[in-house]
C-alpha cells in the first residue's frame, strides 16, 4: 500500500508470513498488548514481559478459528459499503515512536480510516452490542475499545469502522447474527492513558530471581520434583482439554439424536441421562459494579482487603 503524501504517521512492515509477523509484534507494544495491561490485573505487566521474550505456543481454539475464518468474509461485506477500506495484514509502526505498533484489520486508501473486525459468541440476542456504548460497558468490549484507540494513535488515523458479528451455538453449529457496525472517533483521553501505560511497561523491571544455593540438596531435589510434577500436570491438562472437546461434540451428537426431553439411554455399562436445563439464580457482580460505577463510596463500602498467602510457582526458564 502507498500512503505517501497522506497526513498519517506510520511505517508499514510488509507481511512476510505468520512467524515473521509474530516476531515483529514481539519487538513493539501492540494494540493487544496495551489492552491487556490496561484492563488486566497487577500481574499483567509481568505476564506480558514474559510473553515478549518467549514465543507463544498457543495455536488457536474453536473461537479463534471461527474468527479467523469469518474475518475475510466480513471484510468483503464492509468493502461493499466502504469501498476505500482494504484488508491489512502488515504491522504498522508509529513514525513518532518505533516502539509502538498495531495491525488493524483494514486500512483506507489514504490511511485516515481504519477497520476493525471482531466475532463474539453470545447466548441470545439480549447479549448483543447494539451501540459503541454497549461495547465500552462490557468487560471484553473495554479491551476492544483500547485496541481501537491504540490503532488510531499508532497510525494517526481519524476514525475506525468497528464491525462485530455475534454468533450463537446451535447444536454445535455457529448461528450468525446480523453484522453490527459502529463509527468510532479518536478518544484522546483514552489514548493518553494508553500511552502512559505503554511507557510504564517499557520501563518495567521484573523482580530479579535469586539463584538457589547449590549446596542445599534437599531444596534442589524438592524443587526438581515440583518442576517434574508441574510438567506432568501440563501434559495431563492438554489431554483433558482434548477429551473435554470430544465429550462436548458427543453430547451435541446425542442431543441431536434423542432431543432435549428427559430420558435415559442405557448402553452397555453406561446409563446416560438427558434432562432439561433448570433455571437458576446468581449474583450478577458485573452488572452491580456497572450500576454503581458512579458511586465510589458504595463500591468502597463493600471492598474487602486481605493479605495474600505465600505462593509457589513453576516458571519455564527463558531459552538461551
PDB file of C-alpha atoms in Angstrom:
ATOM      1  CA  UNK A   1       0.000   0.000   0.000  1.00  0.00           C
ATOM      2  CA  UNK A   2       1.158   3.506  -0.739  1.00  0.00           C
ATOM      3  CA  UNK A   3       0.401   6.059   1.962  1.00  0.00           C
ATOM      4  CA  UNK A   4       2.819   8.634   0.607  1.00  0.00           C
ATOM      5  CA  UNK A   5       1.564  12.178   0.792  1.00  0.00           C
ATOM      6  CA  UNK A   6      -1.087  11.473   3.445  1.00  0.00           C
ATOM      7  CA  UNK A   7      -1.017  13.065   6.877  1.00  0.00           C
ATOM      8  CA  UNK A   8      -0.888   9.753   8.707  1.00  0.00           C
ATOM      9  CA  UNK A   9       2.248   8.952  10.635  1.00  0.00           C
ATOM     10  CA  UNK A  10       3.157   5.297  10.380  1.00  0.00           C
ATOM     11  CA  UNK A  11       5.531   2.971   8.598  1.00  0.00           C
ATOM     12  CA  UNK A  12       4.412  -0.332   7.125  1.00  0.00           C
ATOM     13  CA  UNK A  13       6.319  -3.564   7.754  1.00  0.00           C
ATOM     14  CA  UNK A  14       5.071  -5.796   4.912  1.00  0.00           C
ATOM     15  CA  UNK A  15       3.541  -9.133   5.863  1.00  0.00           C
ATOM     16  CA  UNK A  16       6.138 -11.873   5.358  1.00  0.00           C
ATOM     17  CA  UNK A  17       4.272 -14.809   6.871  1.00  0.00           C
ATOM     18  CA  UNK A  18       2.803 -15.706  10.255  1.00  0.00           C
ATOM     19  CA  UNK A  19       6.080 -16.461  12.033  1.00  0.00           C
ATOM     20  CA  UNK A  20       7.771 -13.246  10.871  1.00  0.00           C
ATOM     21  CA  UNK A  21       4.675 -11.212  11.786  1.00  0.00           C
ATOM     22  CA  UNK A  22       4.708 -12.702  15.305  1.00  0.00           C
ATOM     23  CA  UNK A  23       8.420 -11.915  15.623  1.00  0.00           C
ATOM     24  CA  UNK A  24       7.805  -8.323  14.569  1.00  0.00           C
ATOM     25  CA  UNK A  25       4.980  -7.983  17.104  1.00  0.00           C
ATOM     26  CA  UNK A  26       7.244  -9.041  19.954  1.00  0.00           C
ATOM     27  CA  UNK A  27       9.521  -6.076  19.216  1.00  0.00           C
ATOM     28  CA  UNK A  28       6.819  -3.420  19.754  1.00  0.00           C
ATOM     29  CA  UNK A  29       3.907  -2.649  22.065  1.00  0.00           C
ATOM     30  CA  UNK A  30       0.812  -3.648  20.098  1.00  0.00           C
ATOM     31  CA  UNK A  31      -2.893  -2.880  20.485  1.00  0.00           C
ATOM     32  CA  UNK A  32      -3.442  -6.298  22.061  1.00  0.00           C
ATOM     33  CA  UNK A  33      -0.546  -5.696  24.476  1.00  0.00           C
ATOM     34  CA  UNK A  34      -1.707  -2.316  25.690  1.00  0.00           C
ATOM     35  CA  UNK A  35      -5.313  -3.513  26.084  1.00  0.00           C
ATOM     36  CA  UNK A  36      -4.102  -6.428  28.190  1.00  0.00           C
ATOM     37  CA  UNK A  37      -2.110  -4.341  30.647  1.00  0.00           C
ATOM     38  CA  UNK A  38      -4.670  -1.505  30.729  1.00  0.00           C
ATOM     39  CA  UNK A  39      -7.612  -3.759  31.641  1.00  0.00           C
ATOM     40  CA  UNK A  40      -5.679  -6.520  33.424  1.00  0.00           C
ATOM     41  CA  UNK A  41      -4.558  -7.048  36.985  1.00  0.00           C
ATOM     42  CA  UNK A  42      -1.234  -6.088  38.573  1.00  0.00           C
ATOM     43  CA  UNK A  43       0.204  -9.326  37.209  1.00  0.00           C
ATOM     44  CA  UNK A  44      -0.405  -8.256  33.603  1.00  0.00           C
ATOM     45  CA  UNK A  45       2.916  -6.390  33.342  1.00  0.00           C
ATOM     46  CA  UNK A  46       4.944  -9.445  34.371  1.00  0.00           C
ATOM     47  CA  UNK A  47       2.885 -11.746  32.159  1.00  0.00           C
ATOM     48  CA  UNK A  48       3.346  -9.544  29.085  1.00  0.00           C
ATOM     49  CA  UNK A  49       7.051  -9.095  29.872  1.00  0.00           C
ATOM     50  CA  UNK A  50       7.495 -12.885  29.681  1.00  0.00           C
ATOM     51  CA  UNK A  51       5.377 -13.154  26.506  1.00  0.00           C
ATOM     52  CA  UNK A  52       7.632 -10.649  24.744  1.00  0.00           C
ATOM     53  CA  UNK A  53      10.655 -12.853  25.425  1.00  0.00           C
ATOM     54  CA  UNK A  54       9.186 -16.316  24.917  1.00  0.00           C
ATOM     55  CA  UNK A  55       7.343 -17.233  21.689  1.00  0.00           C
ATOM     56  CA  UNK A  56       3.795 -18.340  22.431  1.00  0.00           C
ATOM     57  CA  UNK A  57       2.839 -21.974  21.917  1.00  0.00           C
ATOM     58  CA  UNK A  58      -0.857 -21.075  21.539  1.00  0.00           C
ATOM     59  CA  UNK A  59      -2.114 -22.120  18.121  1.00  0.00           C
ATOM     60  CA  UNK A  60      -5.771 -21.218  18.449  1.00  0.00           C
ATOM     61  CA  UNK A  61      -9.011 -22.801  19.591  1.00  0.00           C
ATOM     62  CA  UNK A  62     -12.538 -23.143  18.289  1.00  0.00           C
ATOM     63  CA  UNK A  63     -13.341 -19.473  18.903  1.00  0.00           C
ATOM     64  CA  UNK A  64     -10.175 -18.029  17.350  1.00  0.00           C
ATOM     65  CA  UNK A  65     -10.527 -20.363  14.355  1.00  0.00           C
ATOM     66  CA  UNK A  66     -14.105 -19.194  13.873  1.00  0.00           C
ATOM     67  CA  UNK A  67     -12.967 -15.562  13.958  1.00  0.00           C
ATOM     68  CA  UNK A  68     -10.116 -16.230  11.534  1.00  0.00           C
ATOM     69  CA  UNK A  69     -12.483 -17.939   9.077  1.00  0.00           C
ATOM     70  CA  UNK A  70     -15.078 -15.174   9.276  1.00  0.00           C
ATOM     71  CA  UNK A  71     -12.722 -12.168   9.082  1.00  0.00           C
ATOM     72  CA  UNK A  72     -12.183 -12.174   5.288  1.00  0.00           C
ATOM     73  CA  UNK A  73     -15.909 -12.720   4.732  1.00  0.00           C
ATOM     74  CA  UNK A  74     -16.797  -9.767   6.967  1.00  0.00           C
ATOM     75  CA  UNK A  75     -14.056  -7.653   5.357  1.00  0.00           C
ATOM     76  CA  UNK A  76     -15.656  -8.293   1.960  1.00  0.00           C
ATOM     77  CA  UNK A  77     -19.024  -7.214   3.381  1.00  0.00           C
ATOM     78  CA  UNK A  78     -17.518  -3.996   4.740  1.00  0.00           C
ATOM     79  CA  UNK A  79     -15.830  -3.249   1.411  1.00  0.00           C
ATOM     80  CA  UNK A  80     -19.256  -3.108  -0.228  1.00  0.00           C
ATOM     81  CA  UNK A  81     -20.288  -0.158   1.969  1.00  0.00           C
ATOM     82  CA  UNK A  82     -16.767   1.237   2.388  1.00  0.00           C
ATOM     83  CA  UNK A  83     -15.029   0.543  -0.949  1.00  0.00           C
ATOM     84  CA  UNK A  84     -11.988   2.547   0.134  1.00  0.00           C
ATOM     85  CA  UNK A  85     -11.276   0.176   3.030  1.00  0.00           C
ATOM     86  CA  UNK A  86      -8.889  -2.661   2.201  1.00  0.00           C
ATOM     87  CA  UNK A  87      -7.778  -5.724   4.222  1.00  0.00           C
ATOM     88  CA  UNK A  88      -4.454  -5.326   6.015  1.00  0.00           C
ATOM     89  CA  UNK A  89      -2.072  -7.930   7.417  1.00  0.00           C
ATOM     90  CA  UNK A  90       1.021  -5.748   7.799  1.00  0.00           C
ATOM     91  CA  UNK A  91       2.340  -4.448  11.091  1.00  0.00           C
ATOM     92  CA  UNK A  92       2.086  -0.655  11.148  1.00  0.00           C
ATOM     93  CA  UNK A  93       4.632   1.168  13.309  1.00  0.00           C
ATOM     94  CA  UNK A  94       4.358   4.732  14.556  1.00  0.00           C
ATOM     95  CA  UNK A  95       6.730   7.142  12.829  1.00  0.00           C
ATOM     96  CA  UNK A  96       6.975   9.163  16.057  1.00  0.00           C
ATOM     97  CA  UNK A  97       7.974   6.164  18.173  1.00  0.00           C
ATOM     98  CA  UNK A  98       9.035   2.869  16.586  1.00  0.00           C
ATOM     99  CA  UNK A  99       8.350   1.063  19.879  1.00  0.00           C
ATOM    100  CA  UNK A 100       4.619   1.294  19.196  1.00  0.00           C
ATOM    101  CA  UNK A 101       2.814  -0.801  16.569  1.00  0.00           C
ATOM    102  CA  UNK A 102      -0.583  -2.168  15.530  1.00  0.00           C
ATOM    103  CA  UNK A 103      -2.173  -4.381  12.891  1.00  0.00           C
ATOM    104  CA  UNK A 104      -5.649  -3.045  12.095  1.00  0.00           C
ATOM    105  CA  UNK A 105      -7.764  -5.438  10.034  1.00  0.00           C
ATOM    106  CA  UNK A 106      -8.448  -2.830   7.340  1.00  0.00           C
ATOM    107  CA  UNK A 107      -6.959   0.490   6.248  1.00  0.00           C
ATOM    108  CA  UNK A 108      -8.382   3.137   3.905  1.00  0.00           C
ATOM    109  CA  UNK A 109      -6.653   4.319   0.736  1.00  0.00           C
ATOM    110  CA  UNK A 110      -5.432   7.497   2.447  1.00  0.00           C
ATOM    111  CA  UNK A 111      -4.767   5.817   5.805  1.00  0.00           C
ATOM    112  CA  UNK A 112      -7.158   8.129   7.643  1.00  0.00           C
ATOM    113  CA  UNK A 113      -9.764   5.480   8.417  1.00  0.00           C
ATOM    114  CA  UNK A 114      -9.223   2.038   9.914  1.00  0.00           C
ATOM    115  CA  UNK A 115     -11.425  -1.021  10.008  1.00  0.00           C
ATOM    116  CA  UNK A 116     -11.522  -3.485  12.893  1.00  0.00           C
ATOM    117  CA  UNK A 117     -13.413  -6.794  12.811  1.00  0.00           C
ATOM    118  CA  UNK A 118     -14.493  -8.915  15.774  1.00  0.00           C
ATOM    119  CA  UNK A 119     -16.606 -12.040  16.193  1.00  0.00           C
ATOM    120  CA  UNK A 120     -18.311 -12.605  19.542  1.00  0.00           C
ATOM    121  CA  UNK A 121     -20.202 -15.592  20.893  1.00  0.00           C
ATOM    122  CA  UNK A 122     -23.456 -14.762  22.706  1.00  0.00           C
ATOM    123  CA  UNK A 123     -26.090 -16.894  24.394  1.00  0.00           C
ATOM    124  CA  UNK A 124     -29.051 -14.967  22.946  1.00  0.00           C
ATOM    125  CA  UNK A 125     -29.994 -11.715  21.207  1.00  0.00           C
ATOM    126  CA  UNK A 126     -30.128  -9.827  24.517  1.00  0.00           C
ATOM    127  CA  UNK A 127     -26.339 -10.139  24.835  1.00  0.00           C
ATOM    128  CA  UNK A 128     -25.620  -8.345  21.548  1.00  0.00           C
ATOM    129  CA  UNK A 129     -23.848  -4.989  21.446  1.00  0.00           C
ATOM    130  CA  UNK A 130     -26.237  -2.504  19.849  1.00  0.00           C
ATOM    131  CA  UNK A 131     -24.027   0.579  20.174  1.00  0.00           C
ATOM    132  CA  UNK A 132     -20.439   1.591  20.809  1.00  0.00           C
ATOM    133  CA  UNK A 133     -21.515   2.481  24.346  1.00  0.00           C
ATOM    134  CA  UNK A 134     -22.501  -1.181  24.823  1.00  0.00           C
ATOM    135  CA  UNK A 135     -19.026  -2.218  23.680  1.00  0.00           C
ATOM    136  CA  UNK A 136     -17.306   0.127  26.131  1.00  0.00           C
ATOM    137  CA  UNK A 137     -19.527  -1.030  29.020  1.00  0.00           C
ATOM    138  CA  UNK A 138     -18.649  -4.708  28.531  1.00  0.00           C
ATOM    139  CA  UNK A 139     -15.510  -6.189  30.096  1.00  0.00           C
ATOM    140  CA  UNK A 140     -14.349  -7.757  26.828  1.00  0.00           C
ATOM    141  CA  UNK A 141     -15.516  -4.714  24.900  1.00  0.00           C
ATOM    142  CA  UNK A 142     -13.281  -2.459  27.007  1.00  0.00           C
ATOM    143  CA  UNK A 143     -10.291  -4.364  25.644  1.00  0.00           C
ATOM    144  CA  UNK A 144     -11.548  -3.806  22.107  1.00  0.00           C
ATOM    145  CA  UNK A 145     -12.031  -0.089  22.800  1.00  0.00           C
ATOM    146  CA  UNK A 146      -8.416   0.083  23.982  1.00  0.00           C
ATOM    147  CA  UNK A 147      -7.241  -1.752  20.869  1.00  0.00           C
ATOM    148  CA  UNK A 148      -9.094   0.650  18.565  1.00  0.00           C
ATOM    149  CA  UNK A 149      -7.798   3.723  20.423  1.00  0.00           C
ATOM    150  CA  UNK A 150      -4.230   2.394  20.211  1.00  0.00           C
ATOM    151  CA  UNK A 151      -4.543   1.666  16.488  1.00  0.00           C
ATOM    152  CA  UNK A 152      -5.758   5.219  15.884  1.00  0.00           C
ATOM    153  CA  UNK A 153      -2.860   6.570  17.966  1.00  0.00           C
ATOM    154  CA  UNK A 154      -0.179   4.497  16.209  1.00  0.00           C
ATOM    155  CA  UNK A 155      -1.401   5.273  12.700  1.00  0.00           C
ATOM    156  CA  UNK A 156      -2.619   8.831  13.205  1.00  0.00           C
ATOM    157  CA  UNK A 157      -5.959   7.844  11.645  1.00  0.00           C
ATOM    158  CA  UNK A 158      -9.059   9.894  12.441  1.00  0.00           C
ATOM    159  CA  UNK A 159     -11.670   7.205  12.963  1.00  0.00           C
ATOM    160  CA  UNK A 160     -12.348   3.479  12.851  1.00  0.00           C
ATOM    161  CA  UNK A 161     -15.151   1.415  11.342  1.00  0.00           C
ATOM    162  CA  UNK A 162     -15.717  -1.221  14.028  1.00  0.00           C
ATOM    163  CA  UNK A 163     -17.659  -4.299  12.927  1.00  0.00           C
ATOM    164  CA  UNK A 164     -18.790  -7.100  15.227  1.00  0.00           C
ATOM    165  CA  UNK A 165     -20.564 -10.264  14.175  1.00  0.00           C
ATOM    166  CA  UNK A 166     -22.294 -12.002  17.074  1.00  0.00           C
ATOM    167  CA  UNK A 167     -22.862 -15.723  16.833  1.00  0.00           C
ATOM    168  CA  UNK A 168     -24.504 -18.364  18.966  1.00  0.00           C
ATOM    169  CA  UNK A 169     -24.014 -22.103  19.269  1.00  0.00           C
ATOM    170  CA  UNK A 170     -26.882 -24.048  17.732  1.00  0.00           C
ATOM    171  CA  UNK A 171     -26.274 -27.753  18.452  1.00  0.00           C
ATOM    172  CA  UNK A 172     -22.608 -27.438  17.594  1.00  0.00           C
ATOM    173  CA  UNK A 173     -23.167 -25.121  14.605  1.00  0.00           C
ATOM    174  CA  UNK A 174     -22.453 -21.391  14.545  1.00  0.00           C
ATOM    175  CA  UNK A 175     -25.636 -19.360  14.016  1.00  0.00           C
ATOM    176  CA  UNK A 176     -24.591 -15.965  12.655  1.00  0.00           C
ATOM    177  CA  UNK A 177     -26.375 -12.821  13.816  1.00  0.00           C
ATOM    178  CA  UNK A 178     -26.656  -9.627  11.700  1.00  0.00           C
ATOM    179  CA  UNK A 179     -23.429  -7.650  11.399  1.00  0.00           C
ATOM    180  CA  UNK A 180     -23.222  -4.587  13.671  1.00  0.00           C
ATOM    181  CA  UNK A 181     -21.087  -1.662  12.504  1.00  0.00           C
ATOM    182  CA  UNK A 182     -20.107   1.347  14.634  1.00  0.00           C
ATOM    183  CA  UNK A 183     -18.266   4.507  13.611  1.00  0.00           C
ATOM    184  CA  UNK A 184     -15.627   5.215  16.273  1.00  0.00           C
ATOM    185  CA  UNK A 185     -13.760   8.522  16.573  1.00  0.00           C
ATOM    186  CA  UNK A 186     -10.467   9.158  18.349  1.00  0.00           C
ATOM    187  CA  UNK A 187     -10.652   9.240  22.146  1.00  0.00           C
ATOM    188  CA  UNK A 188      -7.728  11.452  23.101  1.00  0.00           C
ATOM    189  CA  UNK A 189      -8.236  10.891  26.825  1.00  0.00           C
ATOM    190  CA  UNK A 190      -8.062   7.108  26.449  1.00  0.00           C
ATOM    191  CA  UNK A 191      -5.120   7.425  24.052  1.00  0.00           C
ATOM    192  CA  UNK A 192      -3.201   9.448  26.654  1.00  0.00           C
ATOM    193  CA  UNK A 193      -3.934   6.795  29.290  1.00  0.00           C
ATOM    194  CA  UNK A 194      -2.769   4.020  26.980  1.00  0.00           C
ATOM    195  CA  UNK A 195       0.386   5.921  26.072  1.00  0.00           C
ATOM    196  CA  UNK A 196       1.178   6.256  29.773  1.00  0.00           C
ATOM    197  CA  UNK A 197       0.532   2.539  30.370  1.00  0.00           C
ATOM    198  CA  UNK A 198       2.781   1.606  27.427  1.00  0.00           C
ATOM    199  CA  UNK A 199       5.582   3.867  28.657  1.00  0.00           C
ATOM    200  CA  UNK A 200       5.393   2.322  32.127  1.00  0.00           C
ATOM    201  CA  UNK A 201       5.522  -1.161  30.634  1.00  0.00           C
ATOM    202  CA  UNK A 202       8.620  -0.311  28.605  1.00  0.00           C
ATOM    203  CA  UNK A 203      10.281   0.847  31.841  1.00  0.00           C
ATOM    204  CA  UNK A 204       9.103  -2.230  33.737  1.00  0.00           C
ATOM    205  CA  UNK A 205      11.868  -4.121  35.508  1.00  0.00           C
ATOM    206  CA  UNK A 206      10.679  -7.527  36.763  1.00  0.00           C
ATOM    207  CA  UNK A 207      11.810  -8.774  40.159  1.00  0.00           C
ATOM    208  CA  UNK A 208      15.193 -10.461  39.968  1.00  0.00           C
ATOM    209  CA  UNK A 209      15.266 -14.197  40.565  1.00  0.00           C
ATOM    210  CA  UNK A 210      17.848 -15.292  43.095  1.00  0.00           C
ATOM    211  CA  UNK A 211      19.809 -18.375  42.240  1.00  0.00           C
ATOM    212  CA  UNK A 212      19.370 -21.119  44.809  1.00  0.00           C
ATOM    213  CA  UNK A 213      22.209 -22.385  46.934  1.00  0.00           C
ATOM    214  CA  UNK A 214      23.667 -25.394  45.077  1.00  0.00           C
ATOM    215  CA  UNK A 215      24.664 -26.926  48.400  1.00  0.00           C
ATOM    216  CA  UNK A 216      21.050 -27.106  49.599  1.00  0.00           C
ATOM    217  CA  UNK A 217      20.499 -30.512  48.024  1.00  0.00           C
ATOM    218  CA  UNK A 218      17.193 -31.192  49.776  1.00  0.00           C
ATOM    219  CA  UNK A 219      15.649 -27.973  48.476  1.00  0.00           C
ATOM    220  CA  UNK A 220      17.071 -28.622  44.982  1.00  0.00           C
ATOM    221  CA  UNK A 221      15.642 -32.139  44.910  1.00  0.00           C
ATOM    222  CA  UNK A 222      12.237 -30.915  46.086  1.00  0.00           C
ATOM    223  CA  UNK A 223      12.217 -28.104  43.534  1.00  0.00           C
ATOM    224  CA  UNK A 224      13.158 -30.538  40.779  1.00  0.00           C
ATOM    225  CA  UNK A 225      10.325 -32.845  41.828  1.00  0.00           C
ATOM    226  CA  UNK A 226       7.941 -29.894  41.813  1.00  0.00           C
ATOM    227  CA  UNK A 227       9.006 -28.945  38.295  1.00  0.00           C
ATOM    228  CA  UNK A 228       8.535 -32.509  37.067  1.00  0.00           C
ATOM    229  CA  UNK A 229       5.051 -32.643  38.594  1.00  0.00           C
ATOM    230  CA  UNK A 230       4.139 -29.325  37.020  1.00  0.00           C
ATOM    231  CA  UNK A 231       5.307 -30.582  33.626  1.00  0.00           C
ATOM    232  CA  UNK A 232       3.223 -33.735  34.027  1.00  0.00           C
ATOM    233  CA  UNK A 233       0.175 -31.683  35.040  1.00  0.00           C
ATOM    234  CA  UNK A 234       0.516 -29.583  31.883  1.00  0.00           C
ATOM    235  CA  UNK A 235       0.522 -32.701  29.719  1.00  0.00           C
ATOM    236  CA  UNK A 236      -2.499 -34.111  31.549  1.00  0.00           C
ATOM    237  CA  UNK A 237      -4.361 -30.808  31.188  1.00  0.00           C
ATOM    238  CA  UNK A 238      -3.644 -30.737  27.452  1.00  0.00           C
ATOM    239  CA  UNK A 239      -5.020 -34.274  27.147  1.00  0.00           C
ATOM    240  CA  UNK A 240      -8.006 -33.294  29.303  1.00  0.00           C
ATOM    241  CA  UNK A 241      -8.832 -30.337  27.044  1.00  0.00           C
ATOM    242  CA  UNK A 242      -8.852 -32.669  24.051  1.00  0.00           C
ATOM    243  CA  UNK A 243     -11.103 -35.158  25.846  1.00  0.00           C
ATOM    244  CA  UNK A 244     -13.459 -32.397  27.008  1.00  0.00           C
ATOM    245  CA  UNK A 245     -13.747 -31.177  23.413  1.00  0.00           C
ATOM    246  CA  UNK A 246     -14.553 -34.716  22.257  1.00  0.00           C
ATOM    247  CA  UNK A 247     -17.111 -35.035  25.059  1.00  0.00           C
ATOM    248  CA  UNK A 248     -18.833 -31.767  24.089  1.00  0.00           C
ATOM    249  CA  UNK A 249     -19.066 -32.955  20.488  1.00  0.00           C
ATOM    250  CA  UNK A 250     -20.508 -36.322  21.598  1.00  0.00           C
ATOM    251  CA  UNK A 251     -23.056 -34.550  23.816  1.00  0.00           C
ATOM    252  CA  UNK A 252     -24.187 -32.423  20.868  1.00  0.00           C
ATOM    253  CA  UNK A 253     -24.479 -35.534  18.702  1.00  0.00           C
ATOM    254  CA  UNK A 254     -26.559 -37.305  21.365  1.00  0.00           C
ATOM    255  CA  UNK A 255     -28.902 -34.337  21.819  1.00  0.00           C
ATOM    256  CA  UNK A 256     -29.389 -34.191  18.056  1.00  0.00           C
ATOM    257  CA  UNK A 257     -30.410 -37.861  18.128  1.00  0.00           C
ATOM    258  CA  UNK A 258     -32.621 -38.037  21.233  1.00  0.00           C
ATOM    259  CA  UNK A 259     -33.780 -34.428  21.639  1.00  0.00           C
ATOM    260  CA  UNK A 260     -33.843 -32.411  24.850  1.00  0.00           C
ATOM    261  CA  UNK A 261     -36.706 -34.160  26.653  1.00  0.00           C
ATOM    262  CA  UNK A 262     -35.922 -36.109  29.818  1.00  0.00           C
ATOM    263  CA  UNK A 263     -34.842 -39.662  29.171  1.00  0.00           C
ATOM    264  CA  UNK A 264     -32.136 -42.227  29.885  1.00  0.00           C
ATOM    265  CA  UNK A 265     -30.061 -44.072  27.338  1.00  0.00           C
ATOM    266  CA  UNK A 266     -28.776 -47.464  28.525  1.00  0.00           C
ATOM    267  CA  UNK A 267     -25.714 -48.620  26.615  1.00  0.00           C
ATOM    268  CA  UNK A 268     -23.670 -51.488  27.971  1.00  0.00           C
ATOM    269  CA  UNK A 269     -22.119 -50.461  31.260  1.00  0.00           C
ATOM    270  CA  UNK A 270     -23.273 -46.842  30.965  1.00  0.00           C
ATOM    271  CA  UNK A 271     -26.562 -45.042  31.559  1.00  0.00           C
ATOM    272  CA  UNK A 272     -26.615 -41.581  30.008  1.00  0.00           C
ATOM    273  CA  UNK A 273     -29.332 -39.279  31.328  1.00  0.00           C
ATOM    274  CA  UNK A 274     -30.697 -36.341  29.337  1.00  0.00           C
ATOM    275  CA  UNK A 275     -32.595 -33.734  31.341  1.00  0.00           C
ATOM    276  CA  UNK A 276     -33.836 -30.222  30.547  1.00  0.00           C
ATOM    277  CA  UNK A 277     -31.918 -27.312  31.992  1.00  0.00           C
ATOM    278  CA  UNK A 278     -33.055 -25.897  35.304  1.00  0.00           C
ATOM    279  CA  UNK A 279     -33.495 -22.211  35.956  1.00  0.00           C
ATOM    280  CA  UNK A 280     -31.002 -20.889  38.486  1.00  0.00           C
ATOM    281  CA  UNK A 281     -30.289 -17.592  40.199  1.00  0.00           C
ATOM    282  CA  UNK A 282     -26.926 -15.984  40.803  1.00  0.00           C
ATOM    283  CA  UNK A 283     -25.491 -12.616  41.794  1.00  0.00           C
ATOM    284  CA  UNK A 284     -24.505 -10.589  38.713  1.00  0.00           C
ATOM    285  CA  UNK A 285     -21.397  -8.899  40.111  1.00  0.00           C
ATOM    286  CA  UNK A 286     -20.517  -7.260  36.789  1.00  0.00           C
ATOM    287  CA  UNK A 287     -23.949  -5.623  36.448  1.00  0.00           C
ATOM    288  CA  UNK A 288     -23.862  -4.485  40.089  1.00  0.00           C
ATOM    289  CA  UNK A 289     -20.485  -2.820  39.617  1.00  0.00           C
ATOM    290  CA  UNK A 290     -21.728  -1.170  36.410  1.00  0.00           C
ATOM    291  CA  UNK A 291     -24.854   0.197  38.126  1.00  0.00           C
ATOM    292  CA  UNK A 292     -22.773   1.581  40.991  1.00  0.00           C
ATOM    293  CA  UNK A 293     -19.858   2.848  38.883  1.00  0.00           C
ATOM    294  CA  UNK A 294     -20.829   6.476  39.602  1.00  0.00           C
ATOM    295  CA  UNK A 295     -20.920   5.894  43.368  1.00  0.00           C
ATOM    296  CA  UNK A 296     -17.334   5.176  44.536  1.00  0.00           C
ATOM    297  CA  UNK A 297     -18.479   5.256  48.166  1.00  0.00           C
ATOM    298  CA  UNK A 298     -20.850   2.361  47.531  1.00  0.00           C
ATOM    299  CA  UNK A 299     -18.117   0.283  45.875  1.00  0.00           C
ATOM    300  CA  UNK A 300     -15.640   1.145  48.646  1.00  0.00           C
ATOM    301  CA  UNK A 301     -18.181   0.113  51.307  1.00  0.00           C
ATOM    302  CA  UNK A 302     -18.138  -3.470  50.077  1.00  0.00           C
ATOM    303  CA  UNK A 303     -14.433  -3.629  49.243  1.00  0.00           C
ATOM    304  CA  UNK A 304     -12.520  -6.147  51.330  1.00  0.00           C
ATOM    305  CA  UNK A 305      -8.733  -6.207  51.637  1.00  0.00           C
ATOM    306  CA  UNK A 306      -6.752  -9.156  52.892  1.00  0.00           C
ATOM    307  CA  UNK A 307      -3.126 -10.261  52.931  1.00  0.00           C
ATOM    308  CA  UNK A 308      -2.148 -12.670  50.206  1.00  0.00           C
ATOM    309  CA  UNK A 309      -0.846 -16.119  51.053  1.00  0.00           C
ATOM    310  CA  UNK A 310       2.632 -17.316  50.160  1.00  0.00           C
ATOM    311  CA  UNK A 311       2.694 -18.873  46.713  1.00  0.00           C
ATOM    312  CA  UNK A 312       4.911 -21.308  44.865  1.00  0.00           C
ATOM    313  CA  UNK A 313       5.053 -21.075  41.071  1.00  0.00           C
ATOM    314  CA  UNK A 314       6.924 -23.118  38.490  1.00  0.00           C
ATOM    315  CA  UNK A 315       8.072 -20.993  35.530  1.00  0.00           C
ATOM    316  CA  UNK A 316       9.900 -22.211  32.471  1.00  0.00           C
ATOM    317  CA  UNK A 317      13.365 -20.689  32.118  1.00  0.00           C
ATOM    318  CA  UNK A 318      13.983 -18.476  29.115  1.00  0.00           C
ATOM    319  CA  UNK A 319      15.593 -20.182  26.187  1.00  0.00           C
ATOM    320  CA  UNK A 320      19.180 -19.144  25.590  1.00  0.00           C
TER     321      UNK A 320
END
